[in-house]
């Protein structure tokens, strides 16, 4: 006889990571293609020498550095084993029964339904607009007395679309102050909107807003697992209570501090990525793909029922991309030669006829 497992776990979809295949170009996970900076690599090597010791469970040095960088207090910052861990911890601190609801747009970051279920709460999904953007009015209208948490993924993974500051503020004004709103800004560094939606700035006067950012994307440390939350001290204190002890390793803390110090170099790279993003999108739009404007490090091809087939065809052409059910395909912006390989596949006359015809 096997041990009894929570029956509701049966309905949790397993997280599907992006495919990888030796020799293929991987544009299926939103990683950066460039390895850590020499300063970060050195910090990692030095930290490894103390691997026999537990890391600082409070991540004091990293939180101090983040607080200084963001112009907030130390008690406004928590760190987690990737920002995805913080997503789960935010459900844990707000929800305590299946009648508690977590609200988010759909399609959005695929971890949201999972962390909601793991937290034994109920997910309420609000469709994106036809333009693949968050429908903030519909999201505000879906708030009920059972709503405990709202995830707003800005820019949205996997569609890349972002909402501006004005719209976001109008939405936050419509949400009751006892509902925690998570502005998930994993791709913040790639945003070039003029009406700039800086969650940390917006959240300064709103204790029910918490912002998530990560070192996994623009800072290039996806493999080390470190992200952070910025919010009201009451929220941060609660997050520290549910934090899995020592889950942010010494290596992750050291690399994050070094990368933050070298941020100018890292953030300069995002300008190059943005140029590449626009080039890729322009080429796809010119070929006939209805790609929405992206503010992230990927683009979205809304191919509906043909998405999986497109993913297979692209893989056969040597480029791994990420299909999402019957909604679309996400393509990460890689190095120019990788993007060129994808573009030459996507623009082939047979491919156009098969997927856009
Ligand atoms: C919107 C969003 N939030 C959070 C994450 C999690 O990032 P990490 O756990 O690596 O910090 C991702 C990663 O893909 C994401 O797309």
Short mmCIF file of C-alpha atoms and ligand atoms in Angstrom, two decimals:
data_model
loop_
_atom_site.label_atom_id
_atom_site.label_comp_id
_atom_site.label_asym_id
_atom_site.label_seq_id
_atom_site.Cartn_x
_atom_site.Cartn_y
_atom_site.Cartn_z
CA UNK A 1 0.00 0.00 0.00
CA UNK A 2 1.30 3.45 -0.89
CA UNK A 3 1.07 6.47 1.38
CA UNK A 4 -1.95 8.73 1.04
CA UNK A 5 -1.24 11.81 -1.04
CA UNK A 6 -3.53 14.88 -1.20
CA UNK A 7 -6.07 13.86 -3.87
CA UNK A 8 -6.33 17.41 -5.23
CA UNK A 9 -2.71 17.22 -6.38
CA UNK A 10 -3.96 14.96 -9.20
CA UNK A 11 -5.35 18.02 -10.96
CA UNK A 12 -2.10 20.01 -10.84
CA UNK A 13 -0.51 20.21 -14.25
CA UNK A 14 3.20 19.42 -14.05
CA UNK A 15 5.42 22.40 -14.87
CA UNK A 16 6.73 21.98 -18.42
CA UNK A 17 10.21 23.39 -18.84
CA UNK A 18 11.42 24.51 -22.28
CA UNK A 19 12.80 21.67 -24.41
CA UNK A 20 16.49 21.32 -25.06
CA UNK A 21 18.17 19.13 -27.61
CA UNK A 22 21.91 18.85 -28.19
CA UNK A 23 22.85 20.72 -31.34
CA UNK A 24 19.54 22.58 -31.63
CA UNK A 25 19.16 26.31 -31.11
CA UNK A 26 17.19 26.76 -27.90
CA UNK A 27 14.66 29.58 -28.00
CA UNK A 28 12.21 27.75 -25.73
CA UNK A 29 13.11 29.20 -22.29
CA UNK A 30 13.43 32.89 -21.55
CA UNK A 31 17.10 32.74 -20.62
CA UNK A 32 19.93 34.98 -21.69
CA UNK A 33 22.53 33.51 -24.02
CA UNK A 34 25.52 35.19 -22.36
CA UNK A 35 27.13 33.60 -19.28
CA UNK A 36 27.77 35.38 -15.97
CA UNK A 37 30.11 38.39 -15.90
CA UNK A 38 33.69 37.66 -14.74
CA UNK A 39 32.96 39.45 -11.44
CA UNK A 40 29.92 37.23 -10.82
CA UNK A 41 31.84 34.08 -11.81
CA UNK A 42 34.59 35.04 -9.33
CA UNK A 43 32.05 35.66 -6.56
CA UNK A 44 30.47 32.25 -7.27
CA UNK A 45 33.87 30.51 -7.11
CA UNK A 46 34.73 32.22 -3.84
CA UNK A 47 31.35 31.39 -2.31
CA UNK A 48 31.78 27.74 -3.36
CA UNK A 49 34.75 27.47 -1.00
CA UNK A 50 32.32 27.90 1.90
CA UNK A 51 29.83 25.33 0.63
CA UNK A 52 30.15 23.37 3.87
CA UNK A 53 28.46 26.28 5.69
CA UNK A 54 24.78 27.21 5.57
CA UNK A 55 24.11 30.49 3.77
CA UNK A 56 22.75 33.58 5.54
CA UNK A 57 19.06 32.69 5.83
CA UNK A 58 18.12 36.38 5.99
CA UNK A 59 20.22 37.23 2.87
CA UNK A 60 21.20 40.37 4.79
CA UNK A 61 23.91 41.62 2.46
CA UNK A 62 21.85 41.07 -0.69
CA UNK A 63 18.72 42.65 0.78
CA UNK A 64 20.80 45.64 1.94
CA UNK A 65 22.24 46.02 -1.57
CA UNK A 66 18.78 45.73 -3.16
CA UNK A 67 17.26 48.23 -0.73
CA UNK A 68 19.97 50.72 -1.58
CA UNK A 69 19.64 50.13 -5.32
CA UNK A 70 15.85 50.53 -5.25
CA UNK A 71 15.72 53.36 -2.71
CA UNK A 72 13.54 51.42 -0.26
CA UNK A 73 14.04 50.17 3.29
CA UNK A 74 15.72 46.88 4.19
CA UNK A 75 12.40 45.71 5.64
CA UNK A 76 10.73 46.29 2.24
CA UNK A 77 12.76 43.53 0.54
CA UNK A 78 12.57 39.73 0.66
CA UNK A 79 14.51 37.30 -1.51
CA UNK A 80 13.48 33.87 -2.72
CA UNK A 81 14.73 30.79 -4.54
CA UNK A 82 13.81 32.42 -7.84
CA UNK A 83 10.82 34.72 -8.02
CA UNK A 84 8.69 31.65 -8.72
CA UNK A 85 9.26 30.57 -5.09
CA UNK A 86 8.04 34.00 -4.02
CA UNK A 87 4.89 33.50 -6.16
CA UNK A 88 4.15 30.35 -4.18
CA UNK A 89 5.00 31.99 -0.85
CA UNK A 90 2.66 34.90 -1.67
CA UNK A 91 -0.21 32.42 -2.10
CA UNK A 92 0.79 30.78 1.18
CA UNK A 93 0.65 34.07 3.11
CA UNK A 94 -2.72 35.15 1.72
CA UNK A 95 -4.76 31.96 1.21
CA UNK A 96 -5.74 29.34 3.75
CA UNK A 97 -8.69 27.47 2.23
CA UNK A 98 -10.09 26.38 -1.16
CA UNK A 99 -12.68 29.15 -0.90
CA UNK A 100 -9.87 31.71 -1.18
CA UNK A 101 -9.40 32.92 -4.72
CA UNK A 102 -6.29 33.88 -6.66
CA UNK A 103 -7.04 36.00 -9.71
CA UNK A 104 -4.88 36.30 -12.81
CA UNK A 105 -5.10 36.84 -16.54
CA UNK A 106 -4.94 33.91 -18.92
CA UNK A 107 -2.86 33.04 -20.75
CA UNK A 108 -0.11 34.15 -18.40
CA UNK A 109 2.83 32.67 -16.48
CA UNK A 110 2.14 28.96 -16.26
CA UNK A 111 3.32 28.74 -12.65
CA UNK A 112 0.33 30.78 -11.39
CA UNK A 113 -2.26 27.96 -11.63
CA UNK A 114 0.25 25.55 -10.12
CA UNK A 115 1.23 27.64 -7.10
CA UNK A 116 -2.44 28.43 -6.52
CA UNK A 117 -3.34 24.74 -6.37
CA UNK A 118 -0.31 23.90 -4.27
CA UNK A 119 -1.49 26.61 -1.87
CA UNK A 120 -4.89 24.85 -1.75
CA UNK A 121 -6.63 27.95 -3.14
CA UNK A 122 -8.87 28.40 -6.19
CA UNK A 123 -7.67 30.00 -9.42
CA UNK A 124 -9.90 32.50 -11.24
CA UNK A 125 -8.68 33.27 -14.76
CA UNK A 126 -9.65 36.30 -16.81
CA UNK A 127 -9.00 36.10 -20.57
CA UNK A 128 -6.54 38.49 -22.20
CA UNK A 129 -7.97 40.97 -24.71
CA UNK A 130 -7.99 40.11 -28.42
CA UNK A 131 -4.70 42.02 -28.62
CA UNK A 132 -3.17 39.55 -26.09
CA UNK A 133 -2.97 42.25 -23.39
CA UNK A 134 -4.18 42.15 -19.76
CA UNK A 135 -7.85 43.15 -19.59
CA UNK A 136 -7.47 45.19 -16.41
CA UNK A 137 -11.14 46.30 -16.32
CA UNK A 138 -12.30 42.68 -16.52
CA UNK A 139 -9.72 41.71 -13.89
CA UNK A 140 -10.98 44.43 -11.52
CA UNK A 141 -14.58 43.36 -12.20
CA UNK A 142 -13.72 39.74 -11.30
CA UNK A 143 -12.64 40.69 -7.76
CA UNK A 144 -15.03 39.13 -5.23
CA UNK A 145 -15.09 38.94 -1.45
CA UNK A 146 -13.18 35.66 -1.83
CA UNK A 147 -10.28 37.26 -3.76
CA UNK A 148 -7.09 37.25 -1.70
CA UNK A 149 -4.41 37.75 -4.31
CA UNK A 150 -4.10 39.06 -7.87
CA UNK A 151 -1.11 38.34 -10.12
CA UNK A 152 -0.50 40.96 -12.81
CA UNK A 153 2.30 39.76 -15.05
CA UNK A 154 3.78 42.89 -16.63
CA UNK A 155 5.13 42.34 -19.26
CA UNK A 156 3.04 39.22 -19.66
CA UNK A 157 4.67 35.85 -20.14
CA UNK A 158 4.12 34.36 -22.75
CA UNK A 159 2.57 37.14 -24.88
CA UNK A 160 5.19 39.85 -24.15
CA UNK A 161 2.56 42.59 -23.95
CA UNK A 162 2.73 45.22 -21.21
CA UNK A 163 0.33 47.71 -19.66
CA UNK A 164 1.46 51.26 -18.94
CA UNK A 165 1.62 53.15 -15.66
CA UNK A 166 -1.62 55.09 -16.17
CA UNK A 167 -3.69 51.95 -16.80
CA UNK A 168 -2.04 50.15 -13.92
CA UNK A 169 -2.80 52.94 -11.49
CA UNK A 170 -6.43 53.07 -12.61
CA UNK A 171 -6.65 49.33 -11.98
CA UNK A 172 -5.00 49.54 -8.55
CA UNK A 173 -7.40 52.32 -7.58
CA UNK A 174 -10.29 49.96 -8.39
CA UNK A 175 -8.98 47.06 -6.28
CA UNK A 176 -9.98 46.94 -2.58
CA UNK A 177 -7.05 47.72 -0.29
CA UNK A 178 -7.31 44.37 1.53
CA UNK A 179 -6.51 42.41 -1.66
CA UNK A 180 -2.80 41.86 -2.29
CA UNK A 181 -1.78 42.74 -5.86
CA UNK A 182 1.44 41.16 -7.12
CA UNK A 183 3.07 43.04 -9.97
CA UNK A 184 5.26 40.33 -11.46
CA UNK A 185 8.00 42.23 -13.24
CA UNK A 186 10.35 39.38 -14.20
CA UNK A 187 11.04 41.14 -17.53
CA UNK A 188 11.11 44.70 -16.17
CA UNK A 189 14.57 45.50 -17.55
CA UNK A 190 13.40 44.95 -21.14
CA UNK A 191 10.47 47.38 -20.96
CA UNK A 192 10.79 50.47 -23.16
CA UNK A 193 7.22 51.85 -22.87
CA UNK A 194 7.07 55.63 -22.56
CA UNK A 195 4.31 55.40 -19.91
CA UNK A 196 6.77 53.41 -17.84
CA UNK A 197 5.18 50.98 -15.36
CA UNK A 198 7.68 50.86 -12.49
CA UNK A 199 5.98 48.76 -9.82
CA UNK A 200 8.42 49.74 -7.10
CA UNK A 201 7.62 53.40 -7.63
CA UNK A 202 3.87 52.72 -7.95
CA UNK A 203 3.93 50.54 -4.82
CA UNK A 204 5.58 53.12 -2.57
CA UNK A 205 2.26 54.54 -1.44
CA UNK A 206 0.25 51.31 -1.73
CA UNK A 207 0.77 48.73 1.03
CA UNK A 208 -1.34 46.16 -0.87
CA UNK A 209 1.10 46.12 -3.80
CA UNK A 210 4.09 43.81 -3.90
CA UNK A 211 6.54 43.71 -6.80
CA UNK A 212 8.49 40.66 -7.96
CA UNK A 213 11.71 40.90 -9.92
CA UNK A 214 14.41 38.38 -10.66
CA UNK A 215 18.10 37.87 -11.38
CA UNK A 216 17.18 35.10 -13.85
CA UNK A 217 16.55 37.20 -16.94
CA UNK A 218 18.42 40.47 -17.60
CA UNK A 219 21.00 39.63 -14.92
CA UNK A 220 21.66 36.22 -16.52
CA UNK A 221 21.59 34.06 -13.37
CA UNK A 222 18.66 31.72 -14.15
CA UNK A 223 20.63 28.67 -13.03
CA UNK A 224 21.37 30.06 -9.58
CA UNK A 225 17.76 30.73 -8.53
CA UNK A 226 17.39 34.13 -6.94
CA UNK A 227 14.57 36.64 -7.17
CA UNK A 228 13.15 39.31 -4.89
CA UNK A 229 9.96 40.90 -3.63
CA UNK A 230 9.51 44.58 -2.75
CA UNK A 231 6.55 45.50 -0.60
CA UNK A 232 5.12 46.62 2.69
CA UNK A 233 7.05 45.40 5.76
CA UNK A 234 3.99 43.43 6.93
CA UNK A 235 3.99 41.45 3.66
CA UNK A 236 7.77 40.98 3.79
CA UNK A 237 7.62 39.72 7.39
CA UNK A 238 4.95 37.20 6.42
CA UNK A 239 7.07 36.05 3.44
CA UNK A 240 10.02 35.45 5.74
CA UNK A 241 7.80 33.19 7.86
CA UNK A 242 6.97 30.81 5.01
CA UNK A 243 10.40 30.98 3.34
CA UNK A 244 12.02 27.53 3.03
CA UNK A 245 15.09 27.92 5.26
CA UNK A 246 18.39 28.42 3.41
CA UNK A 247 16.74 28.04 0.00
CA UNK A 248 18.71 30.97 -1.44
CA UNK A 249 22.21 29.54 -1.64
CA UNK A 250 25.43 31.32 -0.74
CA UNK A 251 26.42 31.12 -4.43
CA UNK A 252 23.17 32.76 -5.50
CA UNK A 253 23.49 35.55 -2.94
CA UNK A 254 27.12 36.26 -3.87
CA UNK A 255 26.42 36.22 -7.62
CA UNK A 256 23.40 38.50 -7.22
CA UNK A 257 25.40 41.05 -5.22
CA UNK A 258 28.22 41.02 -7.79
CA UNK A 259 25.75 41.31 -10.68
CA UNK A 260 23.96 44.19 -9.02
CA UNK A 261 27.29 46.00 -8.69
CA UNK A 262 27.95 45.37 -12.40
CA UNK A 263 24.40 46.23 -13.42
CA UNK A 264 25.40 48.95 -15.90
CA UNK A 265 27.24 46.41 -17.99
CA UNK A 266 24.37 43.93 -17.76
CA UNK A 267 21.65 46.45 -18.44
CA UNK A 268 23.52 47.76 -21.50
CA UNK A 269 23.03 44.27 -22.92
CA UNK A 270 19.27 44.67 -22.66
CA UNK A 271 19.49 47.52 -25.20
CA UNK A 272 21.02 45.11 -27.70
CA UNK A 273 18.31 42.57 -26.96
CA UNK A 274 15.61 45.18 -27.49
CA UNK A 275 17.07 46.06 -30.91
CA UNK A 276 17.06 42.36 -31.81
CA UNK A 277 13.51 41.94 -30.47
CA UNK A 278 12.25 44.71 -32.74
CA UNK A 279 14.12 43.29 -35.72
CA UNK A 280 12.63 39.81 -35.15
CA UNK A 281 9.13 41.15 -34.62
CA UNK A 282 9.30 43.40 -37.70
CA UNK A 283 10.44 40.47 -39.83
CA UNK A 284 7.66 38.22 -38.52
CA UNK A 285 5.01 40.89 -38.99
CA UNK A 286 6.30 41.52 -42.53
CA UNK A 287 5.95 37.78 -43.21
CA UNK A 288 2.32 37.93 -42.06
CA UNK A 289 2.45 36.72 -38.43
CA UNK A 290 0.20 38.82 -36.15
CA UNK A 291 2.86 39.26 -33.45
CA UNK A 292 1.79 41.69 -30.69
CA UNK A 293 4.32 44.33 -29.59
CA UNK A 294 6.64 42.80 -26.99
CA UNK A 295 8.25 44.49 -23.98
CA UNK A 296 10.05 41.32 -22.89
CA UNK A 297 12.86 39.10 -24.19
CA UNK A 298 10.56 37.01 -26.37
CA UNK A 299 7.83 37.32 -28.99
CA UNK A 300 4.44 35.62 -29.29
CA UNK A 301 2.93 34.01 -32.34
CA UNK A 302 -0.81 33.49 -31.77
CA UNK A 303 -1.16 30.40 -33.97
CA UNK A 304 -4.11 28.80 -32.13
CA UNK A 305 -4.71 25.14 -32.94
CA UNK A 306 -1.60 25.04 -35.14
CA UNK A 307 0.78 25.91 -32.29
CA UNK A 308 2.01 22.41 -31.42
CA UNK A 309 2.53 21.54 -35.06
CA UNK A 310 4.49 24.75 -35.60
CA UNK A 311 6.67 23.85 -32.59
CA UNK A 312 7.42 20.43 -34.10
CA UNK A 313 8.21 21.88 -37.52
CA UNK A 314 10.52 24.46 -35.98
CA UNK A 315 12.29 21.76 -33.93
CA UNK A 316 12.75 19.72 -37.11
CA UNK A 317 14.40 22.81 -38.62
CA UNK A 318 16.80 22.90 -35.65
CA UNK A 319 15.15 25.62 -33.53
CA UNK A 320 13.34 24.78 -30.30
CA UNK A 321 10.49 27.17 -29.51
CA UNK A 322 7.71 26.90 -26.94
CA UNK A 323 4.14 26.09 -27.99
CA UNK A 324 1.39 26.73 -25.41
CA UNK A 325 -1.60 24.45 -25.94
CA UNK A 326 -3.87 25.83 -28.61
CA UNK A 327 -3.02 29.47 -27.89
CA UNK A 328 0.29 30.24 -29.50
CA UNK A 329 4.02 29.85 -29.63
CA UNK A 330 6.59 31.81 -27.64
CA UNK A 331 9.97 32.43 -29.18
CA UNK A 332 12.80 33.73 -27.00
CA UNK A 333 15.12 36.31 -28.52
CA UNK A 334 18.54 34.70 -28.81
CA UNK A 335 21.76 35.74 -30.49
CA UNK A 336 21.35 37.30 -33.97
CA UNK A 337 22.45 34.13 -35.80
CA UNK A 338 19.98 32.05 -33.77
CA UNK A 339 17.18 34.48 -34.51
CA UNK A 340 18.14 34.43 -38.18
CA UNK A 341 17.82 30.65 -38.23
CA UNK A 342 14.34 30.90 -36.75
CA UNK A 343 13.33 33.70 -39.12
CA UNK A 344 14.49 31.79 -42.17
CA UNK A 345 12.38 28.80 -41.04
CA UNK A 346 9.33 30.95 -40.25
CA UNK A 347 9.47 32.80 -43.57
CA UNK A 348 9.77 29.70 -45.78
CA UNK A 349 6.92 29.73 -48.32
CA UNK A 350 5.74 26.21 -47.27
CA UNK A 351 5.75 27.21 -43.61
CA UNK A 352 3.76 30.37 -44.34
CA UNK A 353 1.29 28.41 -46.43
CA UNK A 354 0.91 25.75 -43.74
CA UNK A 355 0.56 27.97 -40.70
CA UNK A 356 -0.87 31.23 -41.99
CA UNK A 357 -2.84 29.97 -44.95
C1 LIG B 1 6.45 36.14 -15.28
C2 LIG B 1 7.46 35.32 -14.60
N1 LIG B 1 7.57 35.40 -13.27
C3 LIG B 1 8.48 34.69 -12.61
C4 LIG B 1 9.35 33.85 -13.28
C5 LIG B 1 10.27 33.04 -12.48
O1 LIG B 1 11.57 33.39 -12.60
P1 LIG B 1 12.64 32.87 -11.55
O2 LIG B 1 11.98 31.91 -10.63
O3 LIG B 1 13.70 32.26 -12.37
O4 LIG B 1 13.07 34.10 -10.82
C6 LIG B 1 9.28 33.73 -14.66
C7 LIG B 1 10.18 32.82 -15.36
O5 LIG B 1 10.01 32.40 -16.47
C8 LIG B 1 8.31 34.48 -15.33
O6 LIG B 1 8.16 34.40 -16.66
#
